[in-house]
Amino acid sequence: MAAAAGADVSALGQIVPSKTKPPTVCVFCGASPGTSPAHLAAARELAHTFHKHGIRLVYGGGTVGVMGEIAKTLVSLAGPDAVHGVIPEALLQYERSNREDGLGEEKVQKLIDEDVYGRFTVVKDMHTRKQMMAREVIESGPGGGFVALSGGYGTLEELMEVVTWNQLGIHERGVVLYNVEGYWDGILKWVN
């Protein structure tokens, strides 16, 4: 089975998880702060939990909203090597428009401060992003998986794709909904 733009997810099912690498958790979440301060607080709480248990984070690479909050919190606790952001080229424009220092079209390396948000990789599209994030989780040690914090359509799409990949046997990692203030109640009701 191949995804659009040449992202071959069938290869993900052939990856053997490591028994020696630290666990990596992919967090899907929004570039908005959410409708309540509880959403940003949940991102910080999750980062503290990751730090306490030596869990690495792979996420969508944004520096604002819930995405930015979990990344910068974990980096402040565990250093830049604990976080890997994977951002599609198309979303760099969003990052540029949310910068207060007016970087405009300057080099990408100056756009996302790795000392604040961790290391990052720019990829060509969303499909490549999802495949790269999933590969990091699957190749990681025991305890790796996927978590969805609050977000929008992109978060929901990423969540449903990894659930589907799990059903198809492409991966066997856990998928968790972090249900802040009932954010995921509708989805949970639908699933049940």
XYZ file of N, CA and C in Angstrom:
576
model
N 0.848 -1.174 0.000
C 0.000 0.000 0.000
C 0.888 1.230 0.000
N 0.704 2.145 -0.918
C 1.505 3.360 -0.975
C 0.622 4.576 -0.760
N 1.103 5.514 0.025
C 0.397 6.769 0.242
C 0.763 7.721 -0.890
N 0.069 8.831 -0.962
C 0.331 9.828 -1.985
C 1.765 10.328 -1.893
N 2.227 10.899 -2.973
C 3.552 11.519 -3.054
C 4.683 10.539 -2.768
N 4.456 9.262 -3.036
C 5.526 8.293 -2.923
C 5.862 7.839 -1.520
N 5.077 8.202 -0.529
C 5.356 7.771 0.847
C 4.861 6.345 1.016
N 5.767 5.384 1.015
C 5.420 3.969 1.084
C 5.328 3.518 2.530
N 4.096 3.437 3.055
C 3.922 3.047 4.455
C 4.019 1.547 4.643
N 3.964 0.771 3.582
C 4.066 -0.679 3.744
C 5.415 -1.057 4.352
N 6.437 -0.276 4.075
C 7.763 -0.544 4.633
C 7.785 -0.363 6.146
N 6.867 0.433 6.690
C 6.831 0.645 8.138
C 6.559 -0.654 8.876
N 5.747 -1.521 8.294
C 5.414 -2.787 8.934
C 6.577 -3.760 8.998
N 7.651 -3.473 8.264
C 8.814 -4.355 8.244
C 9.905 -3.907 9.216
N 9.669 -2.811 9.929
C 10.660 -2.289 10.869
C 10.617 -3.101 12.153
N 11.773 -3.466 12.634
C 11.869 -4.204 13.895
C 12.140 -3.196 15.011
N 11.272 -3.136 16.020
C 11.503 -2.206 17.131
C 12.809 -2.519 17.857
N 13.443 -1.481 18.366
C 14.690 -1.633 19.120
C 14.393 -2.035 20.558
N 15.269 -2.830 21.121
C 15.145 -3.171 22.541
C 16.084 -2.315 23.383
N 16.936 -1.516 22.709
C 17.927 -0.732 23.445
C 17.736 0.778 23.323
N 17.041 1.245 22.300
C 16.826 2.683 22.138
C 15.792 3.168 23.153
N 15.871 4.449 23.525
C 14.825 4.982 24.397
C 13.503 5.058 23.634
N 12.395 5.021 24.357
C 11.111 5.121 23.679
C 10.923 6.506 23.064
N 10.232 6.538 21.940
C 9.851 7.792 21.296
C 8.340 7.804 21.188
N 7.756 8.931 21.550
C 6.314 9.108 21.409
C 6.078 10.241 20.422
N 5.209 9.990 19.461
C 4.789 11.006 18.509
C 3.550 11.680 19.091
N 3.595 12.996 19.206
C 2.451 13.740 19.713
C 1.853 14.548 18.572
N 0.576 14.303 18.314
C -0.188 15.087 17.351
C -0.917 16.163 18.142
N -0.819 17.409 17.696
C -1.490 18.498 18.405
C -1.526 19.730 17.514
N -2.227 20.746 17.972
C -2.458 21.915 17.152
C -1.428 23.021 17.285
N -1.434 23.894 16.288
C -0.597 25.087 16.293
C -1.332 26.247 16.950
N -2.479 25.963 17.528
C -3.244 26.959 18.273
C -3.129 26.613 19.751
N -3.297 27.598 20.637
C -3.192 27.306 22.067
C -4.423 26.617 22.647
N -5.447 26.422 21.841
C -6.670 25.805 22.346
C -7.617 26.846 22.913
N -8.755 26.391 23.356
C -9.801 27.293 23.835
C -9.734 27.539 25.333
N -8.809 26.887 25.999
C -8.670 26.996 27.446
C -7.190 26.892 27.804
N -6.767 27.565 28.861
C -5.374 27.423 29.305
C -5.012 25.978 29.652
N -6.002 25.145 29.881
C -5.750 23.739 30.227
C -5.036 22.989 29.105
N -5.214 23.414 27.852
C -4.573 22.721 26.726
C -3.055 22.916 26.753
N -2.610 24.140 27.000
C -1.169 24.385 27.106
C -0.608 23.736 28.366
N -1.378 23.764 29.440
C -0.941 23.116 30.686
C -0.766 21.612 30.476
N -1.664 20.996 29.713
C -1.559 19.557 29.428
C -0.299 19.259 28.620
N 0.039 20.130 27.674
C 1.266 19.946 26.886
C 2.492 20.000 27.796
N 2.501 20.950 28.716
C 3.633 21.055 29.654
C 3.696 19.830 30.565
N 2.540 19.378 31.044
C 2.485 18.191 31.915
C 3.013 16.955 31.190
N 2.619 16.793 29.933
C 3.087 15.647 29.156
C 4.603 15.717 28.955
N 5.124 16.909 28.691
C 6.575 17.074 28.537
C 7.303 16.686 29.824
N 6.761 17.069 30.963
C 7.377 16.695 32.248
C 7.355 15.175 32.437
N 6.263 14.536 32.035
C 6.163 13.073 32.129
C 7.189 12.409 31.215
N 7.326 12.911 29.995
C 8.331 12.370 29.073
C 9.725 12.490 29.689
N 10.033 13.648 30.235
C 11.351 13.865 30.836
C 11.584 12.891 31.992
N 10.606 12.739 32.839
C 10.723 11.861 34.009
C 11.024 10.419 33.606
N 10.475 9.983 32.463
C 10.609 8.592 32.037
C 11.586 8.396 30.872
N 12.328 9.440 30.516
C 13.330 9.307 29.456
C 12.742 9.060 28.080
N 11.585 9.637 27.818
C 10.899 9.455 26.528
C 11.249 10.615 25.606
N 11.568 10.272 24.372
C 11.843 11.281 23.348
C 10.546 11.659 22.649
N 10.508 12.879 22.121
C 9.331 13.407 21.428
C 9.632 13.598 19.955
N 8.722 13.135 19.104
C 8.713 13.527 17.706
C 7.341 14.160 17.486
N 7.319 15.305 16.789
C 6.069 16.042 16.628
C 6.109 16.825 15.326
N 5.066 17.581 15.056
C 4.905 18.262 13.782
C 5.787 19.451 13.498
N 6.653 19.833 14.416
C 7.658 20.847 14.131
C 7.250 22.293 14.316
N 6.022 22.555 14.727
C 5.588 23.934 14.920
C 6.140 24.544 16.195
N 6.208 25.873 16.210
C 6.753 26.581 17.371
C 5.697 27.380 18.116
N 4.454 27.265 17.704
C 3.376 28.018 18.345
C 2.302 27.056 18.835
N 1.426 27.549 19.680
C 0.306 26.760 20.167
C 0.731 25.583 21.023
N -0.096 24.551 21.013
C 0.167 23.349 21.804
C 1.458 22.688 21.326
N 1.676 22.684 20.001
C 2.905 22.094 19.446
C 4.153 22.751 20.023
N 4.197 24.055 19.948
C 5.360 24.770 20.448
C 5.557 24.587 21.943
N 4.448 24.513 22.676
C 4.520 24.402 24.138
C 5.148 23.089 24.582
N 4.714 21.969 23.983
C 5.285 20.683 24.404
C 6.759 20.601 24.021
N 7.108 21.108 22.838
C 8.502 21.035 22.384
C 9.416 21.871 23.267
N 9.065 23.136 23.473
C 9.975 23.993 24.244
C 10.047 23.567 25.706
N 8.963 23.010 26.244
C 9.006 22.535 27.630
C 9.953 21.348 27.757
N 9.838 20.368 26.845
C 10.713 19.201 26.933
C 12.173 19.579 26.681
N 12.422 20.466 25.729
C 13.798 20.909 25.479
C 14.370 21.591 26.718
N 13.557 22.396 27.405
C 14.053 23.081 28.608
C 14.410 22.093 29.714
N 13.765 20.939 29.720
C 14.011 19.919 30.744
C 15.108 18.931 30.361
N 15.129 18.518 29.096
C 15.989 17.401 28.684
C 16.996 17.752 27.595
N 16.914 18.948 27.045
C 17.837 19.350 25.990
C 17.286 19.089 24.599
N 17.909 19.705 23.584
C 17.415 19.631 22.211
C 17.379 18.232 21.608
N 18.226 17.323 22.080
C 18.245 15.976 21.507
C 17.010 15.159 21.870
N 16.231 15.616 22.835
C 15.031 14.890 23.256
C 13.834 15.167 22.356
N 13.971 16.136 21.436
C 12.836 16.567 20.616
C 13.235 16.604 19.145
N 12.370 16.052 18.300
C 12.571 16.113 16.850
C 11.281 16.604 16.212
N 11.333 17.787 15.632
C 10.198 18.330 14.895
C 10.335 18.010 13.424
N 9.236 17.605 12.811
C 9.228 17.278 11.383
C 8.182 18.176 10.737
N 8.632 19.117 9.925
C 7.721 20.118 9.378
C 7.751 20.109 7.850
N 6.579 20.069 7.215
C 6.521 20.143 5.754
C 6.863 21.551 5.265
N 7.458 21.634 4.099
C 7.821 22.921 3.509
C 6.647 23.891 3.506
N 5.452 23.399 3.176
C 4.277 24.268 3.074
C 3.940 24.951 4.396
N 4.268 24.334 5.513
C 3.940 24.923 6.813
C 5.001 25.901 7.305
N 6.132 25.985 6.624
C 7.138 26.972 7.014
C 6.592 28.385 6.864
N 5.727 28.587 5.879
C 5.121 29.907 5.690
C 4.318 30.301 6.926
N 3.631 29.331 7.535
C 2.872 29.599 8.758
C 3.822 29.993 9.882
N 4.939 29.317 9.984
C 5.930 29.658 11.006
C 6.464 31.071 10.777
N 6.731 31.420 9.520
C 7.238 32.759 9.207
C 6.233 33.826 9.618
N 4.951 33.583 9.350
C 3.930 34.592 9.641
C 3.673 34.746 11.128
N 4.086 33.790 11.939
C 3.878 33.863 13.379
C 5.112 34.342 14.135
N 6.146 34.732 13.416
C 7.361 35.211 14.069
C 7.232 36.698 14.376
N 7.621 37.093 15.561
C 7.588 38.497 15.943
C 8.821 39.248 15.459
N 9.897 38.538 15.149
C 11.137 39.214 14.778
C 11.268 39.454 13.279
N 10.225 39.130 12.502
C 10.201 39.453 11.092
C 11.280 38.807 10.254
N 11.543 37.530 10.453
C 12.593 36.858 9.685
C 12.272 36.769 8.201
N 10.991 36.796 7.844
C 10.629 36.718 6.439
C 11.176 35.485 5.766
N 11.888 35.667 4.665
C 12.366 34.550 3.860
C 13.793 34.119 4.200
N 14.332 34.537 5.317
C 15.692 34.126 5.669
C 15.772 32.626 5.822
N 16.960 32.143 5.976
C 17.210 30.702 6.013
C 16.381 29.987 7.072
N 15.948 28.787 6.727
C 15.144 27.961 7.617
C 15.864 27.719 8.938
N 17.174 27.564 8.913
C 17.925 27.296 10.136
C 17.737 28.400 11.165
N 17.480 29.619 10.714
C 17.251 30.729 11.635
C 15.787 30.803 12.056
N 14.936 30.122 11.356
C 13.504 30.208 11.607
C 13.098 29.469 12.870
N 13.632 28.294 13.068
C 13.284 27.485 14.235
C 14.549 27.311 15.072
N 14.537 27.865 16.263
C 15.697 27.823 17.151
C 15.792 26.442 17.789
N 16.781 25.659 17.371
C 16.932 24.286 17.868
C 17.254 24.243 19.359
N 17.836 25.297 19.892
C 18.108 25.335 21.332
C 16.822 25.499 22.140
N 15.764 25.957 21.489
C 14.471 26.155 22.156
C 13.495 25.036 21.816
N 13.468 24.602 20.537
C 12.453 23.653 20.069
C 13.003 22.284 19.685
N 14.301 22.056 19.816
C 14.884 20.774 19.452
C 15.281 20.728 17.991
N 15.832 19.592 17.610
C 16.260 19.454 16.216
C 15.025 19.335 15.329
N 15.180 19.685 14.067
C 14.043 19.603 13.168
C 14.481 19.196 11.776
N 13.517 18.656 11.056
C 13.727 18.237 9.678
C 12.614 18.834 8.837
N 12.972 19.440 7.710
C 11.987 19.946 6.763
C 11.779 18.868 5.709
N 10.515 18.492 5.476
C 10.177 17.466 4.487
C 9.285 18.072 3.411
N 9.107 17.337 2.315
C 8.393 17.910 1.172
C 6.885 18.003 1.367
N 6.293 17.111 2.162
C 4.834 17.133 2.276
C 4.365 16.441 3.557
N 3.058 16.506 3.786
C 2.461 15.932 4.997
C 2.633 14.416 5.054
N 2.536 13.755 3.919
C 2.668 12.291 3.899
C 4.064 11.862 4.362
N 5.073 12.575 3.878
C 6.442 12.265 4.282
C 6.628 12.535 5.770
N 6.007 13.603 6.259
C 6.079 13.927 7.686
C 5.517 12.784 8.529
N 4.322 12.324 8.183
C 3.687 11.253 8.961
C 4.512 9.974 8.920
N 5.040 9.651 7.755
C 5.846 8.442 7.635
C 7.118 8.552 8.476
N 7.777 9.709 8.443
C 9.011 9.883 9.214
C 8.732 9.808 10.717
N 7.650 10.449 11.160
C 7.326 10.414 12.587
C 6.986 8.992 13.028
N 6.203 8.291 12.219
C 5.831 6.911 12.559
C 7.062 6.010 12.601
N 7.966 6.197 11.659
C 9.190 5.387 11.623
C 9.989 5.573 12.913
N 10.108 6.809 13.390
C 10.851 7.050 14.635
C 10.206 6.332 15.814
N 8.884 6.341 15.857
C 8.179 5.659 16.950
C 8.390 4.156 16.855
N 8.200 3.607 15.673
C 8.287 2.157 15.489
C 9.708 1.653 15.744
N 10.717 2.427 15.339
C 12.110 2.023 15.541
C 12.587 2.223 16.970
N 11.814 2.923 17.784
C 12.263 3.218 19.149
C 12.070 2.022 20.067
N 12.517 2.194 21.292
C 12.424 1.127 22.275
C 11.026 0.948 22.835
N 10.873 -0.019 23.728
C 9.578 -0.295 24.348
C 9.018 0.957 25.025
N 7.731 1.160 24.889
C 7.068 2.309 25.488
C 6.754 3.406 24.500
N 7.211 3.266 23.258
C 6.912 4.261 22.241
C 5.466 4.149 21.786
N 4.941 5.228 21.248
C 3.568 5.209 20.757
C 3.149 6.572 20.245
N 1.848 6.778 20.198
C 1.268 7.991 19.639
C 0.292 8.589 20.643
N 0.320 9.909 20.784
C -0.596 10.623 21.675
C -1.196 11.779 20.895
N -2.496 11.979 21.035
C -3.159 13.129 20.433
C -3.618 14.076 21.534
N -3.043 15.272 21.539
C -3.526 16.367 22.372
C -4.558 17.134 21.551
N -5.048 18.236 22.059
C -6.034 19.015 21.311
C -5.406 19.570 20.036
N -6.216 19.667 19.013
C -5.762 20.182 17.729
C -6.937 20.337 16.789
N -6.644 20.525 15.532
C -7.688 20.735 14.540
C -7.793 19.577 13.565
N -8.146 19.905 12.326
C -8.338 18.876 11.305
C -7.071 18.059 11.066
N -5.918 18.714 11.065
C -4.663 17.995 10.841
C -4.393 16.976 11.930
N -4.654 17.357 13.174
C -4.465 16.442 14.303
C -5.389 15.243 14.172
N -6.639 15.511 13.833
C -7.617 14.432 13.672
C -7.212 13.495 12.531
N -6.748 14.063 11.433
C -6.330 13.249 10.284
C -5.135 12.377 10.648
N -4.147 12.949 11.333
C -2.967 12.176 11.736
C -3.354 11.056 12.696
N -4.218 11.375 13.642
C -4.696 10.382 14.609
C -5.372 9.217 13.902
N -6.308 9.515 13.014
C -7.054 8.452 12.334
C -6.143 7.610 11.444
N -5.133 8.233 10.854
C -4.219 7.457 10.011
C -3.424 6.449 10.835
N -2.882 6.861 12.000
C -2.099 5.892 12.780
C -2.987 4.824 13.406
N -4.245 5.160 13.694
C -5.191 4.136 14.166
C -5.435 3.126 13.049
N -5.631 3.622 11.837
C -5.844 2.740 10.686
C -4.611 1.878 10.432
N -3.424 2.472 10.503
C -2.192 1.697 10.326
C -2.094 0.596 11.370
N -2.548 0.879 12.585
C -2.550 -0.134 13.643
C -3.501 -1.266 13.276
N -4.693 -0.925 12.812
C -5.670 -1.943 12.418
C -5.153 -2.804 11.275
N -4.375 -2.209 10.383
C -3.845 -2.937 9.227
C -2.573 -3.717 9.552
N -2.091 -3.589 10.780
C -0.881 -4.301 11.178
C 0.410 -3.633 10.750
N 0.349 -2.375 10.332
C 1.553 -1.656 9.920
C 2.407 -1.319 11.136
N 1.765 -1.113 12.279
C 2.494 -0.930 13.537
C 1.659 -1.521 14.666
N 2.319 -1.762 15.791
C 1.634 -2.324 16.958
C 1.764 -1.412 18.169
N 2.029 -0.145 17.948
C 2.212 0.808 19.043
C 0.862 1.335 19.529
N 0.840 1.730 20.785
C -0.380 2.275 21.365
C -0.708 3.651 20.813
N -2.001 3.954 20.789
C -2.488 5.259 20.360
C -3.376 5.788 21.486
N -3.040 6.976 22.004
C -3.709 7.526 23.183
C -4.331 8.877 22.859
N -5.557 9.076 23.319
C -6.192 10.392 23.259
C -6.035 11.042 24.629
N -5.351 12.165 24.694
C -5.195 12.914 25.944
C -6.405 13.840 26.007
N -7.400 13.438 26.757
C -8.729 14.055 26.725
C -8.848 15.209 27.721
N -8.297 16.349 27.366
C -8.309 17.539 28.219
C -9.681 18.203 28.161
N -10.300 18.345 29.318
C -11.610 19.004 29.435
C -12.624 18.449 28.433
N -12.578 17.147 28.202
C -13.547 16.506 27.317
C -13.336 16.768 25.839
N -12.148 17.226 25.464
C -11.873 17.580 24.073
C -12.202 16.443 23.103
N -11.874 15.220 23.472
C -12.058 14.073 22.582
C -13.341 13.289 22.880
N -14.231 13.810 23.699
C -15.453 13.080 24.065
C -16.259 12.621 22.850
N -16.407 13.484 21.858
C -17.185 13.124 20.671
C -16.576 11.957 19.911
N -15.271 11.977 19.739
C -14.576 10.878 19.053
C -14.698 9.597 19.861
N -14.501 9.694 21.175
C -14.596 8.501 22.028
C -15.997 7.906 21.988
N -17.003 8.758 21.974
C -18.389 8.276 21.882
C -18.602 7.571 20.542
N -18.091 8.161 19.477
C -18.227 7.576 18.147
C -17.519 6.222 18.072
N -16.299 6.138 18.628
C -15.535 4.888 18.596
C -16.254 3.793 19.377
N -16.771 4.144 20.547
C -17.459 3.152 21.378
C -18.802 2.774 20.789
